[in-house]
Amino acid sequence: MGFQGHQARKRFGQHWLKDQMVLDRIVAAADLQSSDRVLEVGPGRGALTELLLASPAAAVHAVELDRDLVDGLRDRFGGDPRFSLCQGDVLELPLQLEDGVAAKVVANIPYNITGPLLDRLVGRLDRPVDPPYQRLVLLVQKEVAERIRARPGHSSFSALSVRMQLMARCTTVCPVPPRCFQPPPKVQSEVIQIDPLPSAQRLSPALARRVESLLKQAFLARRKMLRNTLASLAPEPQLQELAAAAGFHLQQRPQELAPQTWVALARGLNQGTDAASADGHDHGDGTGQGESSSGGAGGQA
């Protein structure tokens, strides 16, 4: 049966990666070992799948939404006992492999599901994926990659930047211009490597919840000074003390604060809440947000 006659479908965000150098760099970045089980999201016609199966990886499990590609993928790779395939939506399917947990993820992500998929594969500060994947090598829209790895003060720095950099080491692998795809997309792309931090290096649950709440509150009005966006947390003299202890001033805007500065502020606020509780004056977390978190990972970027 194969793939003859199948056309890339816009509704699935299909753009076939055809550049061999980029394909090779994706596999090299994954650094696959003989013990690795790999989850591939959106194999398409299998250009990357072929290279993954040529690697030492112990298993490659692919998830493909387009049912019209499934038979071709099974025809092409079904003879390899290390290959398995599931047809369906990666945002809804269980991602557990039949013979073990995937250690690494390789994906050419449909750009319209980038935020929800990052939530699914990495999680959020207050709801991290557990256990974390060892490594994710993702082909994403360049704009998203820039937000993930942006530094404080850069125009791309956002709540997503803070969140991802507190959960993982994020580095660029290579740029991917439109000509590397068939059909070419209208945007620039980039391969990014995400190495989630081990569980022992994550923020404590209480601290993670506080940071998430702060990010939601501050970045909803990213152009405003923190004096205004954080005003509901505490009287200004106390806010000034907290800001000084955390290493910033209230005239700054949220995109100017480094991830660890947000952690320092969250820690100071939590210590103040704990002290108030010990005195019999528990005012909650002071944000009016409780423990709720913000929407999809891309929503606050």
PDB file of C-alpha atoms in Angstrom:
ATOM      1  CA  MET A   1       0.000   0.000   0.000  1.00  0.00           C
ATOM      2  CA  GLY A   2       2.670   2.514   1.038  1.00  0.00           C
ATOM      3  CA  PHE A   3       2.302   6.283   0.867  1.00  0.00           C
ATOM      4  CA  GLN A   4       1.553   6.664  -2.829  1.00  0.00           C
ATOM      5  CA  GLY A   5      -0.928   9.429  -3.481  1.00  0.00           C
ATOM      6  CA  HIS A   6      -0.951  10.721   0.085  1.00  0.00           C
ATOM      7  CA  GLN A   7      -0.775  14.502   0.271  1.00  0.00           C
ATOM      8  CA  ALA A   8       0.349  16.493   3.305  1.00  0.00           C
ATOM      9  CA  ARG A   9      -2.707  17.654   5.214  1.00  0.00           C
ATOM     10  CA  LYS A  10      -2.916  21.174   6.506  1.00  0.00           C
ATOM     11  CA  ARG A  11      -5.324  20.291   9.313  1.00  0.00           C
ATOM     12  CA  PHE A  12      -2.717  17.927  10.766  1.00  0.00           C
ATOM     13  CA  GLY A  13       0.098  20.452  10.338  1.00  0.00           C
ATOM     14  CA  GLN A  14       1.980  18.031   8.084  1.00  0.00           C
ATOM     15  CA  HIS A  15       5.298  19.183   6.640  1.00  0.00           C
ATOM     16  CA  TRP A  16       7.648  16.307   5.779  1.00  0.00           C
ATOM     17  CA  LEU A  17      11.218  16.921   6.896  1.00  0.00           C
ATOM     18  CA  LYS A  18      13.412  15.949   3.957  1.00  0.00           C
ATOM     19  CA  ASP A  19      16.818  17.465   4.743  1.00  0.00           C
ATOM     20  CA  GLN A  20      19.209  14.622   5.529  1.00  0.00           C
ATOM     21  CA  MET A  21      21.627  16.791   7.497  1.00  0.00           C
ATOM     22  CA  VAL A  22      18.860  17.967   9.830  1.00  0.00           C
ATOM     23  CA  LEU A  23      17.580  14.406  10.241  1.00  0.00           C
ATOM     24  CA  ASP A  24      21.087  13.269  11.149  1.00  0.00           C
ATOM     25  CA  ARG A  25      21.492  16.074  13.669  1.00  0.00           C
ATOM     26  CA  ILE A  26      18.216  15.182  15.365  1.00  0.00           C
ATOM     27  CA  VAL A  27      19.333  11.588  15.859  1.00  0.00           C
ATOM     28  CA  ALA A  28      22.798  12.675  16.990  1.00  0.00           C
ATOM     29  CA  ALA A  29      21.258  15.012  19.573  1.00  0.00           C
ATOM     30  CA  ALA A  30      19.113  12.165  20.926  1.00  0.00           C
ATOM     31  CA  ASP A  31      22.360  10.269  21.677  1.00  0.00           C
ATOM     32  CA  LEU A  32      20.603   6.916  21.537  1.00  0.00           C
ATOM     33  CA  GLN A  33      22.033   4.006  23.494  1.00  0.00           C
ATOM     34  CA  SER A  34      21.219   0.305  23.397  1.00  0.00           C
ATOM     35  CA  SER A  35      19.055   0.641  26.505  1.00  0.00           C
ATOM     36  CA  ASP A  36      16.949   3.543  25.200  1.00  0.00           C
ATOM     37  CA  ARG A  37      13.281   3.230  24.335  1.00  0.00           C
ATOM     38  CA  VAL A  38      12.220   6.081  22.083  1.00  0.00           C
ATOM     39  CA  LEU A  39       8.840   7.731  21.648  1.00  0.00           C
ATOM     40  CA  GLU A  40       8.459   9.318  18.209  1.00  0.00           C
ATOM     41  CA  VAL A  41       5.561  11.715  17.778  1.00  0.00           C
ATOM     42  CA  GLY A  42       4.271  12.194  14.235  1.00  0.00           C
ATOM     43  CA  PRO A  43       6.473   9.864  12.160  1.00  0.00           C
ATOM     44  CA  GLY A  44       4.718  10.877   8.930  1.00  0.00           C
ATOM     45  CA  ARG A  45       6.240   8.816   6.136  1.00  0.00           C
ATOM     46  CA  GLY A  46       9.062   7.552   8.315  1.00  0.00           C
ATOM     47  CA  ALA A  47      12.162   9.510   7.245  1.00  0.00           C
ATOM     48  CA  LEU A  48      13.199   9.999  10.879  1.00  0.00           C
ATOM     49  CA  THR A  49      11.861   6.606  11.969  1.00  0.00           C
ATOM     50  CA  GLU A  50      14.277   4.918   9.571  1.00  0.00           C
ATOM     51  CA  LEU A  51      17.241   6.611  11.228  1.00  0.00           C
ATOM     52  CA  LEU A  52      15.961   5.874  14.727  1.00  0.00           C
ATOM     53  CA  LEU A  53      15.724   2.180  13.855  1.00  0.00           C
ATOM     54  CA  ALA A  54      19.243   2.305  12.375  1.00  0.00           C
ATOM     55  CA  SER A  55      20.492   3.516  15.773  1.00  0.00           C
ATOM     56  CA  PRO A  56      21.306   1.250  18.747  1.00  0.00           C
ATOM     57  CA  ALA A  57      17.929   2.089  20.403  1.00  0.00           C
ATOM     58  CA  ALA A  58      16.173  -0.844  22.058  1.00  0.00           C
ATOM     59  CA  ALA A  59      12.708   0.173  20.839  1.00  0.00           C
ATOM     60  CA  VAL A  60      10.957   2.863  18.810  1.00  0.00           C
ATOM     61  CA  HIS A  61       7.294   3.505  19.528  1.00  0.00           C
ATOM     62  CA  ALA A  62       5.579   5.867  17.086  1.00  0.00           C
ATOM     63  CA  VAL A  63       2.292   7.716  17.513  1.00  0.00           C
ATOM     64  CA  GLU A  64       0.644   8.911  14.296  1.00  0.00           C
ATOM     65  CA  LEU A  65      -2.662  10.778  14.087  1.00  0.00           C
ATOM     66  CA  ASP A  66      -3.244  10.383  10.334  1.00  0.00           C
ATOM     67  CA  ARG A  67      -4.766   6.936   9.889  1.00  0.00           C
ATOM     68  CA  ASP A  68      -3.961   7.025   6.157  1.00  0.00           C
ATOM     69  CA  LEU A  69      -0.244   6.867   6.975  1.00  0.00           C
ATOM     70  CA  VAL A  70      -0.466   3.939   9.374  1.00  0.00           C
ATOM     71  CA  ASP A  71      -0.541   1.138   6.798  1.00  0.00           C
ATOM     72  CA  GLY A  72       2.457   2.602   4.967  1.00  0.00           C
ATOM     73  CA  LEU A  73       4.442   2.858   8.202  1.00  0.00           C
ATOM     74  CA  ARG A  74       3.605  -0.724   9.127  1.00  0.00           C
ATOM     75  CA  ASP A  75       4.522  -1.934   5.647  1.00  0.00           C
ATOM     76  CA  ARG A  76       7.828  -0.101   5.837  1.00  0.00           C
ATOM     77  CA  PHE A  77       8.903  -0.909   9.397  1.00  0.00           C
ATOM     78  CA  GLY A  78       6.680  -3.704  10.649  1.00  0.00           C
ATOM     79  CA  GLY A  79       9.368  -6.307  10.035  1.00  0.00           C
ATOM     80  CA  ASP A  80      11.587  -4.780  12.726  1.00  0.00           C
ATOM     81  CA  PRO A  81      10.659  -6.222  16.149  1.00  0.00           C
ATOM     82  CA  ARG A  82      11.835  -3.008  17.821  1.00  0.00           C
ATOM     83  CA  PHE A  83       9.149  -0.970  16.041  1.00  0.00           C
ATOM     84  CA  SER A  84       5.630  -0.414  17.331  1.00  0.00           C
ATOM     85  CA  LEU A  85       2.968   2.011  16.171  1.00  0.00           C
ATOM     86  CA  CYS A  86      -0.199   3.460  17.626  1.00  0.00           C
ATOM     87  CA  GLN A  87      -2.730   5.458  15.613  1.00  0.00           C
ATOM     88  CA  GLY A  88      -4.341   8.319  17.498  1.00  0.00           C
ATOM     89  CA  ASP A  89      -3.930  11.696  19.158  1.00  0.00           C
ATOM     90  CA  VAL A  90      -0.747  11.963  21.224  1.00  0.00           C
ATOM     91  CA  LEU A  91      -2.538  14.406  23.543  1.00  0.00           C
ATOM     92  CA  GLU A  92      -5.047  11.715  24.497  1.00  0.00           C
ATOM     93  CA  LEU A  93      -3.337   8.331  24.153  1.00  0.00           C
ATOM     94  CA  PRO A  94      -1.453   6.638  26.995  1.00  0.00           C
ATOM     95  CA  LEU A  95       2.236   6.969  26.204  1.00  0.00           C
ATOM     96  CA  GLN A  96       3.364   3.882  28.081  1.00  0.00           C
ATOM     97  CA  LEU A  97       5.221   1.424  25.860  1.00  0.00           C
ATOM     98  CA  GLU A  98       4.290  -2.253  25.980  1.00  0.00           C
ATOM     99  CA  ASP A  99       7.768  -3.302  27.061  1.00  0.00           C
ATOM    100  CA  GLY A 100       8.785  -0.421  29.277  1.00  0.00           C
ATOM    101  CA  VAL A 101       8.884   3.332  29.752  1.00  0.00           C
ATOM    102  CA  ALA A 102      10.274   5.487  26.950  1.00  0.00           C
ATOM    103  CA  ALA A 103      13.446   7.254  28.032  1.00  0.00           C
ATOM    104  CA  LYS A 104      13.651   9.730  25.166  1.00  0.00           C
ATOM    105  CA  VAL A 105      11.279  11.576  22.860  1.00  0.00           C
ATOM    106  CA  VAL A 106      11.928  12.602  19.267  1.00  0.00           C
ATOM    107  CA  ALA A 107       9.279  14.637  17.508  1.00  0.00           C
ATOM    108  CA  ASN A 108       8.559  16.872  14.535  1.00  0.00           C
ATOM    109  CA  ILE A 109       5.761  18.643  16.389  1.00  0.00           C
ATOM    110  CA  PRO A 110       2.672  19.968  14.621  1.00  0.00           C
ATOM    111  CA  TYR A 111       3.029  23.613  15.573  1.00  0.00           C
ATOM    112  CA  ASN A 112      -0.618  24.029  16.562  1.00  0.00           C
ATOM    113  CA  ILE A 113      -0.243  21.601  19.492  1.00  0.00           C
ATOM    114  CA  THR A 114       3.176  22.672  20.770  1.00  0.00           C
ATOM    115  CA  GLY A 115       1.923  24.092  24.081  1.00  0.00           C
ATOM    116  CA  PRO A 116      -0.310  21.160  25.062  1.00  0.00           C
ATOM    117  CA  LEU A 117       2.330  18.667  23.943  1.00  0.00           C
ATOM    118  CA  LEU A 118       5.001  20.311  26.105  1.00  0.00           C
ATOM    119  CA  ASP A 119       2.551  20.032  28.985  1.00  0.00           C
ATOM    120  CA  ARG A 120       2.169  16.341  28.199  1.00  0.00           C
ATOM    121  CA  LEU A 121       5.870  15.569  27.784  1.00  0.00           C
ATOM    122  CA  VAL A 122       7.494  17.914  30.322  1.00  0.00           C
ATOM    123  CA  GLY A 123       4.632  19.081  32.517  1.00  0.00           C
ATOM    124  CA  ARG A 124       4.442  22.237  34.578  1.00  0.00           C
ATOM    125  CA  LEU A 125       6.318  23.331  37.653  1.00  0.00           C
ATOM    126  CA  ASP A 126       3.488  22.201  39.901  1.00  0.00           C
ATOM    127  CA  ARG A 127       2.614  19.141  37.783  1.00  0.00           C
ATOM    128  CA  PRO A 128       5.854  17.764  36.314  1.00  0.00           C
ATOM    129  CA  VAL A 129       5.927  14.564  34.299  1.00  0.00           C
ATOM    130  CA  ASP A 130       7.108  11.861  36.684  1.00  0.00           C
ATOM    131  CA  PRO A 131       9.387  10.152  36.041  1.00  0.00           C
ATOM    132  CA  PRO A 132      10.838  12.701  33.634  1.00  0.00           C
ATOM    133  CA  TYR A 133      12.117  11.719  30.219  1.00  0.00           C
ATOM    134  CA  GLN A 134      15.888  11.748  29.950  1.00  0.00           C
ATOM    135  CA  ARG A 135      15.846  13.869  26.817  1.00  0.00           C
ATOM    136  CA  LEU A 136      13.490  15.378  24.288  1.00  0.00           C
ATOM    137  CA  VAL A 137      14.655  16.429  20.831  1.00  0.00           C
ATOM    138  CA  LEU A 138      11.879  18.456  19.250  1.00  0.00           C
ATOM    139  CA  LEU A 139      11.485  20.204  15.922  1.00  0.00           C
ATOM    140  CA  VAL A 140       9.372  23.257  16.699  1.00  0.00           C
ATOM    141  CA  GLN A 141       8.571  26.678  15.316  1.00  0.00           C
ATOM    142  CA  LYS A 142      11.587  28.929  15.793  1.00  0.00           C
ATOM    143  CA  GLU A 143       9.511  31.480  17.705  1.00  0.00           C
ATOM    144  CA  VAL A 144       8.636  28.856  20.332  1.00  0.00           C
ATOM    145  CA  ALA A 145      12.237  27.635  20.565  1.00  0.00           C
ATOM    146  CA  GLU A 146      13.389  31.213  21.151  1.00  0.00           C
ATOM    147  CA  ARG A 147      10.877  31.623  23.971  1.00  0.00           C
ATOM    148  CA  ILE A 148      11.957  28.359  25.593  1.00  0.00           C
ATOM    149  CA  ARG A 149      15.650  29.297  25.708  1.00  0.00           C
ATOM    150  CA  ALA A 150      15.398  33.120  25.912  1.00  0.00           C
ATOM    151  CA  ARG A 151      17.359  35.022  28.546  1.00  0.00           C
ATOM    152  CA  PRO A 152      15.944  37.729  30.843  1.00  0.00           C
ATOM    153  CA  GLY A 153      15.511  41.064  29.106  1.00  0.00           C
ATOM    154  CA  HIS A 154      15.128  39.527  25.646  1.00  0.00           C
ATOM    155  CA  SER A 155      11.875  40.296  23.855  1.00  0.00           C
ATOM    156  CA  SER A 156      11.120  36.559  23.654  1.00  0.00           C
ATOM    157  CA  PHE A 157      11.505  35.990  27.408  1.00  0.00           C
ATOM    158  CA  SER A 158       8.192  34.867  28.877  1.00  0.00           C
ATOM    159  CA  ALA A 159       6.488  32.727  31.488  1.00  0.00           C
ATOM    160  CA  LEU A 160       7.270  29.746  29.251  1.00  0.00           C
ATOM    161  CA  SER A 161      10.974  30.651  29.410  1.00  0.00           C
ATOM    162  CA  VAL A 162      10.942  30.712  33.208  1.00  0.00           C
ATOM    163  CA  ARG A 163       8.946  27.531  33.513  1.00  0.00           C
ATOM    164  CA  MET A 164      11.002  25.474  31.068  1.00  0.00           C
ATOM    165  CA  GLN A 165      14.356  26.707  32.367  1.00  0.00           C
ATOM    166  CA  LEU A 166      13.388  25.781  35.931  1.00  0.00           C
ATOM    167  CA  MET A 167      12.401  22.298  34.784  1.00  0.00           C
ATOM    168  CA  ALA A 168      15.058  21.458  32.204  1.00  0.00           C
ATOM    169  CA  ARG A 169      18.274  22.372  30.455  1.00  0.00           C
ATOM    170  CA  CYS A 170      17.224  23.769  27.082  1.00  0.00           C
ATOM    171  CA  THR A 171      19.658  24.178  24.189  1.00  0.00           C
ATOM    172  CA  THR A 172      19.425  24.728  20.453  1.00  0.00           C
ATOM    173  CA  VAL A 173      20.510  21.967  18.057  1.00  0.00           C
ATOM    174  CA  CYS A 174      20.136  23.639  14.669  1.00  0.00           C
ATOM    175  CA  PRO A 175      17.958  26.044  12.676  1.00  0.00           C
ATOM    176  CA  VAL A 176      15.653  24.518  10.074  1.00  0.00           C
ATOM    177  CA  PRO A 177      14.617  26.813   7.197  1.00  0.00           C
ATOM    178  CA  PRO A 178      11.402  26.177   5.227  1.00  0.00           C
ATOM    179  CA  ARG A 179      13.259  24.621   2.280  1.00  0.00           C
ATOM    180  CA  CYS A 180      14.055  21.596   4.448  1.00  0.00           C
ATOM    181  CA  PHE A 181      10.389  20.532   4.357  1.00  0.00           C
ATOM    182  CA  GLN A 182       7.914  19.331   1.786  1.00  0.00           C
ATOM    183  CA  PRO A 183       5.701  21.310   1.538  1.00  0.00           C
ATOM    184  CA  PRO A 184       7.664  24.270   2.975  1.00  0.00           C
ATOM    185  CA  PRO A 185       5.984  25.927   5.976  1.00  0.00           C
ATOM    186  CA  LYS A 186       5.573  29.690   6.116  1.00  0.00           C
ATOM    187  CA  VAL A 187       7.656  29.985   9.284  1.00  0.00           C
ATOM    188  CA  GLN A 188      11.213  29.275  10.376  1.00  0.00           C
ATOM    189  CA  SER A 189      11.827  26.210  12.526  1.00  0.00           C
ATOM    190  CA  GLU A 190      14.436  24.964  14.964  1.00  0.00           C
ATOM    191  CA  VAL A 191      15.479  21.711  16.578  1.00  0.00           C
ATOM    192  CA  ILE A 192      15.713  22.118  20.335  1.00  0.00           C
ATOM    193  CA  GLN A 193      17.072  19.737  22.955  1.00  0.00           C
ATOM    194  CA  ILE A 194      15.331  19.592  26.339  1.00  0.00           C
ATOM    195  CA  ASP A 195      16.919  17.632  29.186  1.00  0.00           C
ATOM    196  CA  PRO A 196      14.439  17.566  32.099  1.00  0.00           C
ATOM    197  CA  LEU A 197      15.985  17.895  35.533  1.00  0.00           C
ATOM    198  CA  PRO A 198      15.906  14.769  37.699  1.00  0.00           C
ATOM    199  CA  SER A 199      13.216  14.654  40.363  1.00  0.00           C
ATOM    200  CA  ALA A 200      15.696  15.464  43.155  1.00  0.00           C
ATOM    201  CA  GLN A 201      16.532  18.821  41.500  1.00  0.00           C
ATOM    202  CA  ARG A 202      12.957  20.031  41.074  1.00  0.00           C
ATOM    203  CA  LEU A 203      11.342  22.729  43.174  1.00  0.00           C
ATOM    204  CA  SER A 204       9.370  21.558  46.181  1.00  0.00           C
ATOM    205  CA  PRO A 205       5.607  21.327  45.502  1.00  0.00           C
ATOM    206  CA  ALA A 206       4.775  24.374  47.643  1.00  0.00           C
ATOM    207  CA  LEU A 207       7.468  26.480  45.993  1.00  0.00           C
ATOM    208  CA  ALA A 208       6.472  25.296  42.512  1.00  0.00           C
ATOM    209  CA  ARG A 209       2.847  26.244  43.123  1.00  0.00           C
ATOM    210  CA  ARG A 210       3.877  29.701  44.278  1.00  0.00           C
ATOM    211  CA  VAL A 211       6.128  30.302  41.260  1.00  0.00           C
ATOM    212  CA  GLU A 212       3.361  29.170  38.868  1.00  0.00           C
ATOM    213  CA  SER A 213       0.937  31.565  40.546  1.00  0.00           C
ATOM    214  CA  LEU A 214       3.418  34.446  40.332  1.00  0.00           C
ATOM    215  CA  LEU A 215       4.104  33.807  36.651  1.00  0.00           C
ATOM    216  CA  LYS A 216       0.421  33.816  35.841  1.00  0.00           C
ATOM    217  CA  GLN A 217      -0.174  37.018  37.744  1.00  0.00           C
ATOM    218  CA  ALA A 218       2.833  38.931  36.418  1.00  0.00           C
ATOM    219  CA  PHE A 219       2.967  37.869  32.771  1.00  0.00           C
ATOM    220  CA  LEU A 220      -0.708  38.548  32.139  1.00  0.00           C
ATOM    221  CA  ALA A 221       0.406  42.187  32.234  1.00  0.00           C
ATOM    222  CA  ARG A 222       3.995  41.828  31.097  1.00  0.00           C
ATOM    223  CA  ARG A 223       4.319  45.502  30.109  1.00  0.00           C
ATOM    224  CA  LYS A 224       3.432  46.759  33.568  1.00  0.00           C
ATOM    225  CA  MET A 225       5.931  47.331  36.348  1.00  0.00           C
ATOM    226  CA  LEU A 226       6.011  44.681  39.041  1.00  0.00           C
ATOM    227  CA  ARG A 227       4.978  47.307  41.567  1.00  0.00           C
ATOM    228  CA  ASN A 228       1.555  47.203  39.913  1.00  0.00           C
ATOM    229  CA  THR A 229       1.193  43.554  38.970  1.00  0.00           C
ATOM    230  CA  LEU A 230       2.311  42.282  42.392  1.00  0.00           C
ATOM    231  CA  ALA A 231       0.478  44.908  44.424  1.00  0.00           C
ATOM    232  CA  SER A 232      -2.122  42.449  45.704  1.00  0.00           C
ATOM    233  CA  LEU A 233       0.508  40.245  47.344  1.00  0.00           C
ATOM    234  CA  ALA A 234       1.526  42.531  50.196  1.00  0.00           C
ATOM    235  CA  PRO A 235       1.756  46.196  51.255  1.00  0.00           C
ATOM    236  CA  GLU A 236       4.386  48.061  49.207  1.00  0.00           C
ATOM    237  CA  PRO A 237       6.963  48.367  52.024  1.00  0.00           C
ATOM    238  CA  GLN A 238       6.864  44.592  52.453  1.00  0.00           C
ATOM    239  CA  LEU A 239       7.019  44.093  48.681  1.00  0.00           C
ATOM    240  CA  GLN A 240      10.083  46.294  48.530  1.00  0.00           C
ATOM    241  CA  GLU A 241      11.757  44.177  51.206  1.00  0.00           C
ATOM    242  CA  LEU A 242      10.900  40.980  49.362  1.00  0.00           C
ATOM    243  CA  ALA A 243      12.159  42.429  46.066  1.00  0.00           C
ATOM    244  CA  ALA A 244      15.426  43.569  47.628  1.00  0.00           C
ATOM    245  CA  ALA A 245      15.962  40.150  49.200  1.00  0.00           C
ATOM    246  CA  ALA A 246      15.264  38.438  45.861  1.00  0.00           C
ATOM    247  CA  GLY A 247      17.555  40.827  43.972  1.00  0.00           C
ATOM    248  CA  PHE A 248      15.244  42.994  41.864  1.00  0.00           C
ATOM    249  CA  HIS A 249      13.345  46.259  42.134  1.00  0.00           C
ATOM    250  CA  LEU A 250       9.655  46.930  41.677  1.00  0.00           C
ATOM    251  CA  GLN A 251      10.209  49.252  38.708  1.00  0.00           C
ATOM    252  CA  GLN A 252      11.248  46.242  36.630  1.00  0.00           C
ATOM    253  CA  ARG A 253       8.923  44.290  34.376  1.00  0.00           C
ATOM    254  CA  PRO A 254       8.391  40.518  34.544  1.00  0.00           C
ATOM    255  CA  GLN A 255      10.494  39.680  31.482  1.00  0.00           C
ATOM    256  CA  GLU A 256      13.545  41.228  33.181  1.00  0.00           C
ATOM    257  CA  LEU A 257      13.656  38.747  36.074  1.00  0.00           C
ATOM    258  CA  ALA A 258      15.759  35.583  35.806  1.00  0.00           C
ATOM    259  CA  PRO A 259      14.116  32.242  36.665  1.00  0.00           C
ATOM    260  CA  GLN A 260      15.987  31.957  39.977  1.00  0.00           C
ATOM    261  CA  THR A 261      14.802  35.438  40.930  1.00  0.00           C
ATOM    262  CA  TRP A 262      11.207  34.245  40.635  1.00  0.00           C
ATOM    263  CA  VAL A 263      12.129  31.310  42.873  1.00  0.00           C
ATOM    264  CA  ALA A 264      13.687  33.650  45.434  1.00  0.00           C
ATOM    265  CA  LEU A 265      10.566  35.836  45.468  1.00  0.00           C
ATOM    266  CA  ALA A 266       8.318  32.783  45.802  1.00  0.00           C
ATOM    267  CA  ARG A 267      10.422  31.490  48.683  1.00  0.00           C
ATOM    268  CA  GLY A 268      10.203  34.839  50.473  1.00  0.00           C
ATOM    269  CA  LEU A 269       6.437  34.961  50.043  1.00  0.00           C
ATOM    270  CA  ASN A 270       6.039  31.399  51.288  1.00  0.00           C
ATOM    271  CA  GLN A 271       8.181  32.104  54.328  1.00  0.00           C
ATOM    272  CA  GLY A 272       6.015  35.122  55.083  1.00  0.00           C
ATOM    273  CA  THR A 273       2.880  33.016  54.735  1.00  0.00           C
ATOM    274  CA  ASP A 274       4.336  30.357  57.032  1.00  0.00           C
ATOM    275  CA  ALA A 275       5.200  33.007  59.606  1.00  0.00           C
ATOM    276  CA  ALA A 276       1.689  34.468  59.426  1.00  0.00           C
ATOM    277  CA  SER A 277       0.192  31.002  59.853  1.00  0.00           C
ATOM    278  CA  ALA A 278       2.360  30.382  62.905  1.00  0.00           C
ATOM    279  CA  ASP A 279       0.999  33.615  64.392  1.00  0.00           C
ATOM    280  CA  GLY A 280      -2.547  32.489  63.721  1.00  0.00           C
ATOM    281  CA  HIS A 281      -3.048  34.864  60.769  1.00  0.00           C
ATOM    282  CA  ASP A 282      -3.130  32.659  57.684  1.00  0.00           C
ATOM    283  CA  HIS A 283      -3.804  34.832  54.654  1.00  0.00           C
ATOM    284  CA  GLY A 284      -3.389  32.054  52.054  1.00  0.00           C
ATOM    285  CA  ASP A 285      -0.940  32.629  49.225  1.00  0.00           C
ATOM    286  CA  GLY A 286      -1.925  36.248  48.789  1.00  0.00           C
ATOM    287  CA  THR A 287      -2.489  36.002  45.062  1.00  0.00           C
ATOM    288  CA  GLY A 288      -6.180  35.288  44.851  1.00  0.00           C
ATOM    289  CA  GLN A 289      -5.207  32.398  42.553  1.00  0.00           C
ATOM    290  CA  GLY A 290      -4.991  29.576  45.112  1.00  0.00           C
ATOM    291  CA  GLU A 291      -3.107  26.633  43.715  1.00  0.00           C
ATOM    292  CA  SER A 292      -4.542  26.838  40.242  1.00  0.00           C
ATOM    293  CA  SER A 293      -2.092  27.009  37.379  1.00  0.00           C
ATOM    294  CA  SER A 294      -2.247  28.768  34.085  1.00  0.00           C
ATOM    295  CA  GLY A 295      -3.402  27.305  30.779  1.00  0.00           C
ATOM    296  CA  GLY A 296      -1.364  25.577  28.054  1.00  0.00           C
ATOM    297  CA  ALA A 297       2.361  26.060  28.056  1.00  0.00           C
ATOM    298  CA  GLY A 298       2.203  28.383  25.101  1.00  0.00           C
ATOM    299  CA  GLY A 299      -0.670  30.411  26.544  1.00  0.00           C
ATOM    300  CA  GLN A 300       1.449  32.567  28.830  1.00  0.00           C
ATOM    301  CA  ALA A 301       4.347  32.961  26.443  1.00  0.00           C
TER     302      ALA A 301
END
